[in-house]
Coordinates of C-alpha atoms and ligand atoms in Angstrom, one line a residue:
M1 CA 105.7 59.5 124.9
T2 CA 105.4 63.1 124.1
R3 CA 108.2 65.6 123.5
R4 CA 107.4 67.2 126.9
G5 CA 107.3 63.8 128.6
L6 CA 110.7 63.0 127.3
L7 CA 112.1 66.2 128.6
G8 CA 110.1 66.6 131.8
A9 CA 109.7 63.2 133.3
A10 CA 111.5 60.4 131.5
P11 CA 115.2 59.8 132.1
L12 CA 117.6 60.6 129.3
A13 CA 120.2 58.0 128.8
A14 CA 122.7 59.3 126.3
V15 CA 123.6 62.6 127.9
A16 CA 125.0 61.9 131.2
G17 CA 128.4 63.5 132.0
A18 CA 129.7 66.9 131.5
G19 CA 132.8 68.7 130.4
A20 CA 133.8 66.4 127.6
G21 CA 135.2 67.5 124.3
G22 CA 137.0 70.4 126.0
Y23 CA 133.8 72.2 127.0
T24 CA 132.2 72.6 130.4
A25 CA 128.9 74.2 131.3
G26 CA 130.1 77.7 132.2
Q27 CA 129.2 81.1 133.5
G28 CA 126.6 83.1 131.6
C29 CA 127.3 86.1 129.3
A30 CA 124.4 88.3 130.4
P31 CA 123.7 89.7 133.8
V32 CA 122.0 87.2 136.1
T33 CA 118.9 88.3 138.0
P34 CA 116.9 86.2 140.5
A35 CA 114.5 83.8 138.8
V36 CA 110.8 84.9 138.9
S37 CA 107.7 82.7 139.0
V38 CA 104.6 84.2 137.5
Y39 CA 101.3 82.7 138.6
P40 CA 97.8 83.0 137.1
D41 CA 96.8 85.9 139.3
D42 CA 99.9 88.0 138.2
P43 CA 99.2 90.7 135.6
R44 CA 102.1 89.3 133.5
Y45 CA 100.7 85.8 133.3
Q46 CA 98.5 86.5 130.3
E47 CA 101.3 88.0 128.3
L48 CA 103.7 85.1 129.2
T49 CA 101.3 82.3 128.2
V50 CA 100.8 83.1 124.6
G51 CA 103.4 83.4 121.7
Y52 CA 103.4 84.8 118.2
N53 CA 100.6 82.4 117.1
Q54 CA 97.9 83.7 119.4
R55 CA 95.7 80.7 118.6
W56 CA 97.6 78.7 121.2
V57 CA 97.2 79.9 124.8
G58 CA 98.8 78.0 127.7
S59 CA 97.4 77.5 131.2
P60 CA 100.5 76.4 133.2
D61 CA 100.6 76.4 137.0
Y62 CA 103.3 79.0 136.6
V63 CA 105.9 80.5 134.2
R64 CA 109.5 80.6 135.4
L65 CA 111.6 83.5 134.1
V66 CA 115.2 82.6 134.2
S67 CA 118.5 84.3 133.4
S68 CA 121.2 81.7 134.0
T69 CA 121.9 78.0 133.4
D70 CA 121.7 77.2 137.1
Q71 CA 118.2 78.7 137.3
V72 CA 117.2 76.5 134.3
V73 CA 118.7 73.4 136.1
R74 CA 116.7 74.2 139.2
A75 CA 113.5 74.9 137.3
V76 CA 113.8 71.6 135.4
Q77 CA 114.6 69.7 138.6
E78 CA 111.7 71.2 140.4
A79 CA 109.3 70.2 137.7
V80 CA 110.7 66.7 137.5
D81 CA 110.5 66.2 141.3
R82 CA 106.8 67.3 141.2
G83 CA 106.0 65.3 138.2
K84 CA 105.1 68.4 136.3
R85 CA 105.2 68.5 132.5
L86 CA 107.2 71.4 131.3
S87 CA 107.9 73.3 128.1
V88 CA 110.5 75.9 127.2
V89 CA 110.1 79.2 125.3
S90 CA 112.8 81.3 123.7
G91 CA 111.4 83.8 121.1
G92 CA 107.9 82.5 121.2
H93 CA 107.5 82.2 117.4
C94 CA 106.5 78.5 117.4
L95 CA 103.6 78.2 115.0
A96 CA 102.5 74.9 116.6
P97 CA 101.2 74.4 120.1
F98 CA 104.5 72.9 121.4
V99 CA 105.0 75.5 124.1
F100 CA 101.5 76.8 125.0
N101 CA 98.9 74.0 125.4
S102 CA 96.7 72.7 128.1
D103 CA 99.0 69.7 128.9
V104 CA 101.9 71.9 130.1
D105 CA 102.2 72.6 133.8
V106 CA 105.3 74.7 133.8
V107 CA 106.8 77.0 131.2
I108 CA 110.4 78.0 131.4
D109 CA 110.8 81.3 129.7
L110 CA 114.4 81.9 128.5
S111 CA 113.9 85.5 127.3
G112 CA 116.1 86.8 130.2
L113 CA 118.9 84.4 129.2
N114 CA 119.9 86.4 126.2
G115 CA 123.6 87.3 126.2
V116 CA 125.8 87.3 123.1
A117 CA 129.6 87.3 123.6
F118 CA 132.8 86.0 122.2
D119 CA 134.1 83.1 124.3
P120 CA 137.9 83.2 124.0
R121 CA 138.3 79.9 125.8
R122 CA 136.3 78.1 123.1
Q123 CA 137.2 80.5 120.3
A124 CA 133.6 80.7 119.4
F125 CA 130.6 83.0 119.8
A126 CA 128.4 82.2 122.8
V127 CA 124.7 83.0 122.4
E128 CA 122.4 82.3 125.2
G129 CA 119.3 80.2 124.6
G130 CA 116.7 83.1 124.8
A131 CA 118.4 85.7 122.6
R132 CA 116.4 87.1 119.8
L133 CA 117.7 87.2 116.2
A134 CA 117.8 91.0 116.1
N135 CA 120.1 91.1 119.1
V136 CA 122.3 88.2 117.8
Y137 CA 122.7 89.9 114.4
E138 CA 123.3 93.3 115.8
T139 CA 125.9 92.3 118.4
L140 CA 127.8 89.9 116.1
F141 CA 127.9 92.5 113.3
K142 CA 128.6 95.6 115.3
K143 CA 131.3 94.1 117.5
W144 CA 133.0 91.7 115.1
G145 CA 131.6 92.2 111.6
V146 CA 130.3 88.6 111.4
T147 CA 126.9 86.9 111.3
V148 CA 125.0 83.7 111.2
P149 CA 122.8 83.0 108.1
G150 CA 119.5 83.0 110.0
G151 CA 116.0 84.1 109.3
M152 CA 114.6 87.5 108.6
C153 CA 112.2 88.0 111.5
P154 CA 114.0 89.9 114.2
T155 CA 111.9 88.6 117.1
V156 CA 112.4 84.9 116.4
G157 CA 114.4 83.3 119.3
I158 CA 117.8 81.6 118.7
G159 CA 116.5 78.7 120.8
G160 CA 113.7 77.5 118.5
H161 CA 115.4 78.8 115.4
T162 CA 118.7 76.9 115.8
T163 CA 117.2 73.7 117.1
G164 CA 115.0 73.7 114.1
G165 CA 117.8 74.4 111.6
G166 CA 117.5 78.1 110.9
Y167 CA 117.8 79.5 107.4
G168 CA 117.6 82.9 105.8
F169 CA 118.6 85.0 102.8
L170 CA 122.2 84.2 103.3
S171 CA 121.7 80.4 103.5
R172 CA 122.2 79.8 99.8
Q173 CA 125.6 81.3 100.2
F174 CA 126.6 80.2 103.7
G175 CA 124.3 77.2 104.7
A176 CA 121.9 77.0 107.6
V177 CA 122.6 78.4 111.1
I178 CA 123.3 74.8 112.4
D179 CA 126.2 74.5 109.8
H180 CA 128.0 77.0 112.1
L181 CA 127.0 75.4 115.4
E182 CA 130.1 74.4 117.3
A183 CA 128.6 73.3 120.6
V184 CA 125.6 73.5 122.8
E185 CA 125.0 73.6 126.5
V186 CA 121.9 71.7 127.3
V187 CA 120.0 71.1 130.5
V188 CA 119.0 67.4 130.5
V189 CA 117.6 64.9 132.9
D190 CA 119.5 61.7 133.4
R191 CA 118.4 58.2 134.3
S192 CA 118.3 59.0 138.0
G193 CA 115.9 61.9 137.4
T194 CA 118.6 64.5 138.0
A195 CA 118.7 67.7 136.0
R196 CA 122.1 69.0 134.9
A197 CA 123.8 71.0 132.2
V198 CA 126.1 69.2 129.8
V199 CA 128.0 70.5 126.8
A200 CA 127.9 68.7 123.6
G201 CA 130.2 69.5 120.7
R202 CA 130.6 69.1 116.9
D203 CA 133.7 67.0 117.3
P204 CA 132.7 63.4 116.6
A205 CA 135.0 62.3 119.4
D206 CA 132.9 64.3 121.9
P207 CA 131.0 61.7 124.0
H208 CA 127.9 63.9 123.7
H209 CA 128.3 64.4 120.0
D210 CA 124.9 62.7 119.5
L211 CA 123.3 65.3 121.6
W212 CA 124.9 68.1 119.6
W213 CA 123.7 66.3 116.4
A214 CA 120.2 66.1 117.8
S215 CA 120.2 69.7 118.8
A216 CA 121.3 70.8 115.4
G217 CA 117.9 70.7 113.7
G218 CA 116.3 67.9 115.6
G219 CA 113.6 70.2 116.8
G220 CA 113.2 72.4 119.8
G221 CA 112.4 71.0 123.2
N222 CA 113.0 67.4 122.2
F223 CA 116.2 66.6 124.1
G224 CA 116.6 69.2 126.7
V225 CA 116.7 73.0 127.3
V226 CA 119.6 74.5 125.3
T227 CA 120.9 77.3 127.5
R228 CA 123.8 78.3 125.2
F229 CA 124.9 77.8 121.6
W230 CA 128.5 78.3 120.5
F231 CA 128.9 79.3 116.8
R232 CA 132.0 79.0 114.7
T233 CA 132.2 78.4 111.0
P234 CA 133.8 75.0 110.2
G235 CA 137.3 75.3 108.8
T236 CA 138.1 78.6 110.4
S237 CA 141.1 79.0 112.8
G238 CA 143.1 81.6 114.6
T239 CA 142.2 84.0 117.4
D240 CA 140.7 86.9 115.5
P241 CA 136.9 86.6 116.2
G242 CA 136.2 88.5 112.9
R243 CA 137.5 85.5 111.0
L244 CA 135.7 82.8 112.9
L245 CA 132.2 83.3 111.5
V246 CA 130.9 84.2 108.1
R247 CA 130.9 87.9 107.2
P248 CA 127.7 89.3 105.7
P249 CA 127.9 91.2 102.3
K250 CA 128.9 94.8 102.6
D251 CA 125.7 95.8 100.9
V252 CA 122.6 94.0 99.7
L253 CA 119.8 94.9 97.3
L254 CA 116.3 94.0 98.3
S255 CA 113.2 93.7 96.2
A256 CA 109.7 93.2 97.4
V257 CA 107.0 92.6 94.7
G258 CA 103.4 92.3 95.7
I259 CA 101.0 90.6 93.2
P260 CA 97.3 91.1 94.0
W261 CA 95.4 87.9 94.2
S262 CA 92.8 89.6 91.9
A263 CA 95.4 89.5 89.1
L264 CA 95.9 85.7 89.5
D265 CA 93.8 82.8 88.3
E266 CA 94.7 79.2 88.9
A267 CA 96.8 78.9 85.7
K268 CA 98.8 82.1 86.4
F269 CA 99.3 81.1 90.0
T270 CA 100.6 77.7 89.0
R271 CA 103.0 79.3 86.5
L272 CA 104.2 81.8 89.0
V273 CA 105.0 79.1 91.6
A274 CA 106.5 76.7 89.1
N275 CA 108.8 79.3 87.6
W276 CA 109.9 80.5 91.0
G277 CA 110.7 77.0 92.1
A278 CA 112.3 76.0 88.8
W279 CA 114.7 79.0 88.9
Y280 CA 115.9 78.1 92.4
E281 CA 116.2 74.4 91.4
Q282 CA 118.3 75.3 88.3
H283 CA 120.6 77.4 90.5
A284 CA 120.8 75.2 93.5
A285 CA 124.4 74.0 93.2
P286 CA 126.6 75.3 96.0
T287 CA 129.0 76.6 93.5
S288 CA 126.4 78.4 91.4
P289 CA 127.3 82.1 91.0
A290 CA 123.6 82.8 91.7
R291 CA 123.9 81.6 95.3
V292 CA 124.3 85.2 96.2
L293 CA 120.7 85.7 95.3
S294 CA 118.0 84.4 97.6
G295 CA 114.3 84.8 97.9
V296 CA 111.1 84.0 99.7
A297 CA 107.7 83.5 98.0
S298 CA 105.2 84.5 100.6
L299 CA 102.0 82.8 99.3
A300 CA 99.7 84.4 101.8
H301 CA 96.0 83.7 102.0
R302 CA 93.7 85.7 99.7
S303 CA 92.6 87.7 102.7
A304 CA 96.1 89.3 102.8
Q305 CA 95.2 90.7 99.3
N306 CA 98.7 90.0 97.8
V307 CA 101.2 87.3 97.1
F308 CA 104.7 88.7 98.0
L309 CA 108.0 87.8 96.3
L310 CA 111.0 89.0 98.3
T311 CA 114.5 88.8 96.9
Q312 CA 117.9 89.7 98.3
V313 CA 121.1 89.8 96.4
D314 CA 124.7 90.6 97.5
A315 CA 125.1 94.0 95.9
T316 CA 128.8 93.6 95.6
A317 CA 128.5 90.5 93.5
P318 CA 129.4 90.9 89.8
G319 CA 126.4 92.0 87.8
A320 CA 124.2 92.7 90.8
R321 CA 124.0 96.4 90.0
P322 CA 123.8 96.5 86.2
K323 CA 121.8 99.7 86.1
N324 CA 123.6 101.7 88.8
F325 CA 126.4 104.1 88.4
P326 CA 129.1 104.9 90.9
V327 CA 128.4 108.0 92.9
D328 CA 131.2 110.6 93.0
V329 CA 129.7 113.1 95.3
A330 CA 127.2 112.2 98.1
L331 CA 124.9 115.0 99.3
V332 CA 122.8 115.3 102.3
A333 CA 120.5 118.3 101.7
D334 CA 117.0 119.6 101.8
P335 CA 115.2 118.0 98.9
K336 CA 113.1 121.0 98.0
A337 CA 116.0 123.5 97.8
T338 CA 118.3 121.0 96.1
L339 CA 115.9 120.0 93.4
A340 CA 115.1 123.7 92.8
A341 CA 118.8 124.4 92.4
L342 CA 119.3 121.4 90.1
A343 CA 116.3 122.4 88.0
E344 CA 117.8 125.9 87.6
R345 CA 121.1 124.4 86.4
L346 CA 119.3 122.0 83.9
G347 CA 117.4 124.9 82.3
P348 CA 113.9 124.8 80.9
G349 CA 112.5 121.4 80.3
R350 CA 111.0 120.2 77.1
P351 CA 107.2 119.8 77.7
V352 CA 105.6 116.7 76.3
E353 CA 103.6 117.5 73.2
R354 CA 100.0 117.8 73.8
R355 CA 98.5 114.6 72.6
A356 CA 95.8 114.6 69.9
A357 CA 92.6 113.9 71.7
E358 CA 91.5 110.3 71.4
P359 CA 88.3 109.7 69.5
Y360 CA 85.5 110.8 71.7
G361 CA 83.9 108.1 73.8
D362 CA 80.2 108.4 74.1
T363 CA 80.0 109.2 77.8
M364 CA 79.2 112.7 79.0
M365 CA 82.6 112.7 80.8
D366 CA 84.4 112.0 77.5
L367 CA 82.5 114.7 75.7
F368 CA 83.1 117.3 78.4
A369 CA 86.8 116.4 78.9
A370 CA 87.5 116.4 75.2
E371 CA 85.8 119.8 74.8
L372 CA 87.8 121.2 77.7
A373 CA 91.0 119.8 76.2
R374 CA 90.2 121.6 72.9
R375 CA 89.4 125.0 74.5
A376 CA 91.6 125.1 77.6
P377 CA 94.7 127.4 77.6
E378 CA 98.1 125.8 77.8
G379 CA 99.0 125.1 81.4
L380 CA 95.5 124.2 82.4
V381 CA 95.6 122.7 86.0
V382 CA 93.3 119.9 86.8
F383 CA 92.4 118.6 90.2
D384 CA 91.3 115.1 89.6
E385 CA 88.9 113.8 92.2
A386 CA 86.7 112.4 89.5
L387 CA 87.3 108.9 90.8
T388 CA 85.1 106.6 88.7
S389 CA 85.0 109.2 85.9
S390 CA 88.7 109.8 86.1
P391 CA 89.7 107.3 83.3
A392 CA 87.6 109.3 80.8
L393 CA 89.1 112.6 82.1
V394 CA 92.7 111.6 81.7
R395 CA 92.0 110.0 78.3
H396 CA 91.6 113.6 77.1
L397 CA 93.6 115.6 79.5
P398 CA 96.6 113.4 80.4
P399 CA 99.0 114.9 82.9
R400 CA 101.7 116.5 80.7
L401 CA 103.4 119.3 82.5
P402 CA 104.8 119.4 86.1
G403 CA 102.4 121.0 88.4
S404 CA 99.4 120.6 86.1
Y405 CA 97.7 117.6 87.6
F406 CA 96.7 117.1 91.2
L407 CA 95.1 114.1 92.9
T408 CA 93.5 113.4 96.3
R409 CA 96.2 112.2 98.8
G410 CA 95.6 108.8 100.3
G411 CA 92.1 108.4 98.9
S412 CA 90.4 111.0 101.1
L413 CA 87.2 112.3 99.7
G414 CA 86.1 115.9 99.4
V415 CA 89.4 117.5 98.6
G416 CA 88.6 118.4 95.0
I417 CA 86.8 121.7 95.6
P418 CA 89.1 123.1 98.4
G419 CA 92.1 121.7 96.5
A420 CA 91.3 123.7 93.4
I421 CA 90.8 126.8 95.5
G422 CA 94.2 126.3 97.1
I423 CA 95.9 125.9 93.8
K424 CA 94.2 129.0 92.4
L425 CA 95.2 131.1 95.4
A426 CA 98.8 129.9 94.9
R427 CA 98.8 130.4 91.1
P428 CA 96.2 133.1 90.3
E429 CA 97.3 133.2 86.6
A430 CA 96.5 129.5 86.0
E431 CA 93.2 128.2 84.8
V432 CA 92.2 125.7 87.5
V433 CA 89.4 123.1 87.1
A434 CA 88.4 120.7 89.8
F435 CA 86.6 117.5 89.0
T436 CA 84.8 115.9 91.9
G437 CA 82.1 113.4 92.5
D438 CA 78.6 114.2 93.7
G439 CA 79.2 112.2 96.9
G440 CA 82.7 113.6 97.4
S441 CA 81.7 117.2 96.8
M442 CA 79.2 117.0 99.6
Y443 CA 82.0 116.6 102.1
T444 CA 83.2 120.2 101.5
I445 CA 80.6 121.9 99.3
Q446 CA 80.7 124.9 101.6
A447 CA 84.1 125.8 100.2
L448 CA 82.2 127.3 97.3
W449 CA 81.2 130.1 99.6
T450 CA 84.9 130.6 100.5
A451 CA 85.7 130.9 96.8
V452 CA 83.2 133.7 96.4
R453 CA 84.1 135.5 99.5
Y454 CA 87.8 135.6 98.6
G455 CA 87.3 136.1 94.8
V456 CA 89.0 132.8 93.8
A457 CA 88.1 132.1 90.2
A458 CA 88.5 128.3 90.2
R459 CA 86.1 126.1 88.3
F460 CA 84.3 123.1 89.7
V461 CA 82.8 120.2 87.8
I462 CA 80.6 117.8 89.7
C463 CA 80.6 114.3 88.1
D464 CA 77.1 113.6 89.0
N465 CA 76.1 109.9 88.8
R466 CA 73.7 110.1 91.8
R467 CA 75.6 107.3 93.6
Y468 CA 78.7 106.6 95.7
Q469 CA 79.8 104.7 92.6
L470 CA 83.3 104.0 93.8
L471 CA 81.9 102.2 96.8
D472 CA 79.7 100.2 94.5
D473 CA 82.7 99.2 92.5
N474 CA 84.9 98.4 95.4
L475 CA 82.2 96.2 97.0
E476 CA 81.6 94.3 93.8
Q477 CA 85.3 93.6 93.5
Y478 CA 85.5 92.5 97.1
W479 CA 82.7 90.1 96.7
R480 CA 84.1 88.8 93.3
E481 CA 87.5 88.1 95.0
R482 CA 85.8 86.1 97.7
G483 CA 83.4 84.2 95.5
V484 CA 80.4 86.0 97.0
A485 CA 77.4 86.4 94.7
S486 CA 76.4 90.0 94.0
H487 CA 73.5 91.2 96.1
P488 CA 71.9 94.6 96.8
H489 CA 74.2 97.3 97.9
P490 CA 73.8 99.3 101.1
E491 CA 71.0 101.8 100.7
G492 CA 73.3 104.7 101.7
F493 CA 75.3 104.4 98.4
D494 CA 72.3 105.8 96.6
L495 CA 72.2 109.6 96.3
S496 CA 69.2 109.9 93.8
H497 CA 66.4 110.7 96.2
P498 CA 66.0 113.3 97.0
E499 CA 68.1 114.4 94.0
I500 CA 70.7 116.9 95.0
D501 CA 70.3 120.1 93.0
F502 CA 73.9 121.2 92.7
V503 CA 73.0 124.3 90.6
R504 CA 70.7 125.7 93.3
L505 CA 73.2 124.6 96.0
A506 CA 76.0 126.5 94.3
K507 CA 73.9 129.5 93.7
G508 CA 72.8 129.5 97.3
L509 CA 76.5 129.7 98.2
G510 CA 77.1 132.5 95.7
V511 CA 78.6 130.5 92.8
P512 CA 76.9 130.7 89.3
A513 CA 76.3 127.2 87.9
V514 CA 74.8 125.2 85.0
K515 CA 73.5 121.7 84.7
V516 CA 74.8 119.7 81.7
A517 CA 72.6 116.6 81.1
K518 CA 72.7 116.4 77.3
P519 CA 75.6 116.3 74.8
A520 CA 74.4 119.4 73.2
Q521 CA 74.8 121.3 76.4
V522 CA 78.5 120.5 76.8
E523 CA 80.1 123.0 74.4
P524 CA 78.3 126.1 75.6
A525 CA 78.9 125.0 79.2
V526 CA 82.7 124.6 78.8
A527 CA 82.8 127.9 76.9
R528 CA 80.9 129.7 79.7
M529 CA 82.9 128.1 82.5
L530 CA 86.2 129.3 80.9
A531 CA 84.8 132.8 80.3
E532 CA 83.5 133.4 83.8
P533 CA 85.4 136.1 85.7
G534 CA 84.8 134.3 89.1
P535 CA 84.2 130.8 90.4
F536 CA 81.8 128.7 88.4
L537 CA 80.2 125.2 88.8
V538 CA 79.1 122.7 86.3
D539 CA 76.7 119.9 87.4
L540 CA 77.7 117.3 84.8
V541 CA 75.2 114.4 84.8
T542 CA 77.4 111.4 83.9
T543 CA 74.7 108.7 83.9
Ligands
FAD1 C1 107.1 85.5 111.6 C2 108.0 84.3 111.5 C3 109.1 84.4 110.6 C4 109.9 83.3 110.5 N1 111.0 83.4 109.7 C5 111.8 82.3 109.6 C6 112.9 82.3 108.7 O1 113.2 83.3 108.0 N2 113.8 81.3 108.7 C7 113.6 80.2 109.5 O2 114.4 79.2 109.4 N3 112.5 80.1 110.3 C8 111.7 81.1 110.4 N4 110.6 81.1 111.2 C9 110.4 79.8 112.0 C10 111.1 79.9 113.3 O3 112.5 79.8 113.1 C11 110.6 78.8 114.2 O4 109.2 79.0 114.5 C12 111.4 78.7 115.5 O5 111.1 77.5 116.1 C13 111.0 79.9 116.4 O6 111.9 79.9 117.5 P1 111.5 80.7 118.8 O7 112.5 80.4 119.8 O8 111.2 82.1 118.5 O9 110.1 80.0 119.2 P2 109.6 79.3 120.6 O10 108.1 79.3 120.4 O11 110.2 79.9 121.7 O12 110.2 77.9 120.4 C14 110.0 77.0 119.3 C15 110.2 75.6 119.7 O13 111.6 75.4 120.1 C16 111.6 75.1 121.5 N5 112.7 75.8 122.1 C17 112.8 77.2 122.1 N6 114.0 77.5 122.7 C18 114.6 76.4 123.1 C19 115.8 76.1 123.8 N7 116.6 77.0 124.2 N8 116.1 74.8 124.0 C20 115.3 73.8 123.6 N9 114.1 74.0 123.0 C21 113.8 75.3 122.7 C22 110.3 75.4 122.1 O14 110.0 74.5 123.2 C23 109.4 75.1 120.9 O15 109.1 73.7 120.7 C24 109.7 82.1 111.3 C25 108.6 82.1 112.2 C26 107.8 83.2 112.3 C27 106.6 83.1 113.2

């Protein structure tokens, strides 16, 4: 017999009777609206027959949207009477095809049954079976300062989450969600084929205690439709709701570390996972001071690029903030104005000493950058869009002073030439040199004309390797990470024929220029570039 069969057609023996253990199936805590049936020709049907895992798509006769226990009872009864197989959906985050599959005739959608309230009669928090975690957390916390130690995805439903156990960052400290489950209201089908709601409690004397036990982690949809959960932390008492469930830490620290798959081989991956697991194993005791720290290792598929390690710690726990200092004055202010005022108070900074140039590499870029470092005035501003030539550039001209090194934002190509013009306009006294690629420069080469027209004496160095080399490199890395053998690159990456004559191009736009293709040409070219009264371009052949 399948789970659905058990729920939808077969009689359930152990759950007959209601109202035992002091509980009765009661009124809802969210507004009730008439139930709605959505059939295949309804525009809502498609949306309502697929969940988080879009691999599973249902094809039921209809989806019944409910907002009260009575409506669930009626929906279940109707399905049983017609011999229809039914399933139930709360938040729709089931990763398996338990809800949406071709065997299911009727889906009962609980998303409208989503109230969260304190039930004074039961001295417990009532959460209806279709509430989402975000709503549960927010209501419990904002109204009473309490929580349940559930998972971190806000759109997971309490229905599947609790009936599956439910754990999250606070679980090492406070247990699973079901550890706080006081009672459940469940719509079941008895021996006679009659659907009805019963309440089952944690108290072992409750005649339906076994149904409570089964609902507390026994898996969603196995024993009935849970229309309501009541939560109260065991051992609590009194009438103050704020003391009847656990209270979350006042503050937490979160850390998210992404490790690229490209940085991991089998040995490193094994060590990472083993160390992670070993730490939690060593600190697993319920009394461990480390129970305030919890984490998730998200070992996503290589296509996600990274493995993620997420960690949360109670910020108020001793030692959680070893490097932080108490704040005496909190400011809300405009960052630019505030930082300027602070900088003024601090006085002039101590510039980092200019580093002795590293021994020349033998690339043209090394020679050129080293020569520029030797001759350039203090305060040289570099716009670095050199991309694949950038490592050689910063070897000799490392960023040392604030405002002396600019990069393309977000990886956009073609910003080197106009970027340098902008900087020079803003700071006419500075020596400004842009390094750009041959491919990148072609996006905005016409800006040279603008430099001449407005008398902007910026310098431009085209790192000319006759290819979109960055794309070559990226493609190779992409293939390597996926175990794909290298093969010819797209023809469009090649810029060598016809060869772009940057000197003539620059001259055509009014900018004097030289080509540097041999080491001996480097020194005079750098000297001339720095001596030019107006804009100047160097076509630096780097291959
Ligand atoms: C992105 C994501 C993040 C997650 N993070 C966590 C996490 O941090 N911690 C954790 O513990 N789990 C986590 N989970 C797992 C999640 O708790 C389970 O998938 C859970 O079953 C989802 O519940 P749901 O109500 O959203 O799903 P649904 O698809 O609606 O239901 C799941 C199962 O429960 C049944 N069910 C739903 N409601 C009821 C009800 N009221 N009565 C009876 N049966 C019902 C359904 O029939 C189905 O079999 C995560 C899942 C996803 C997809």
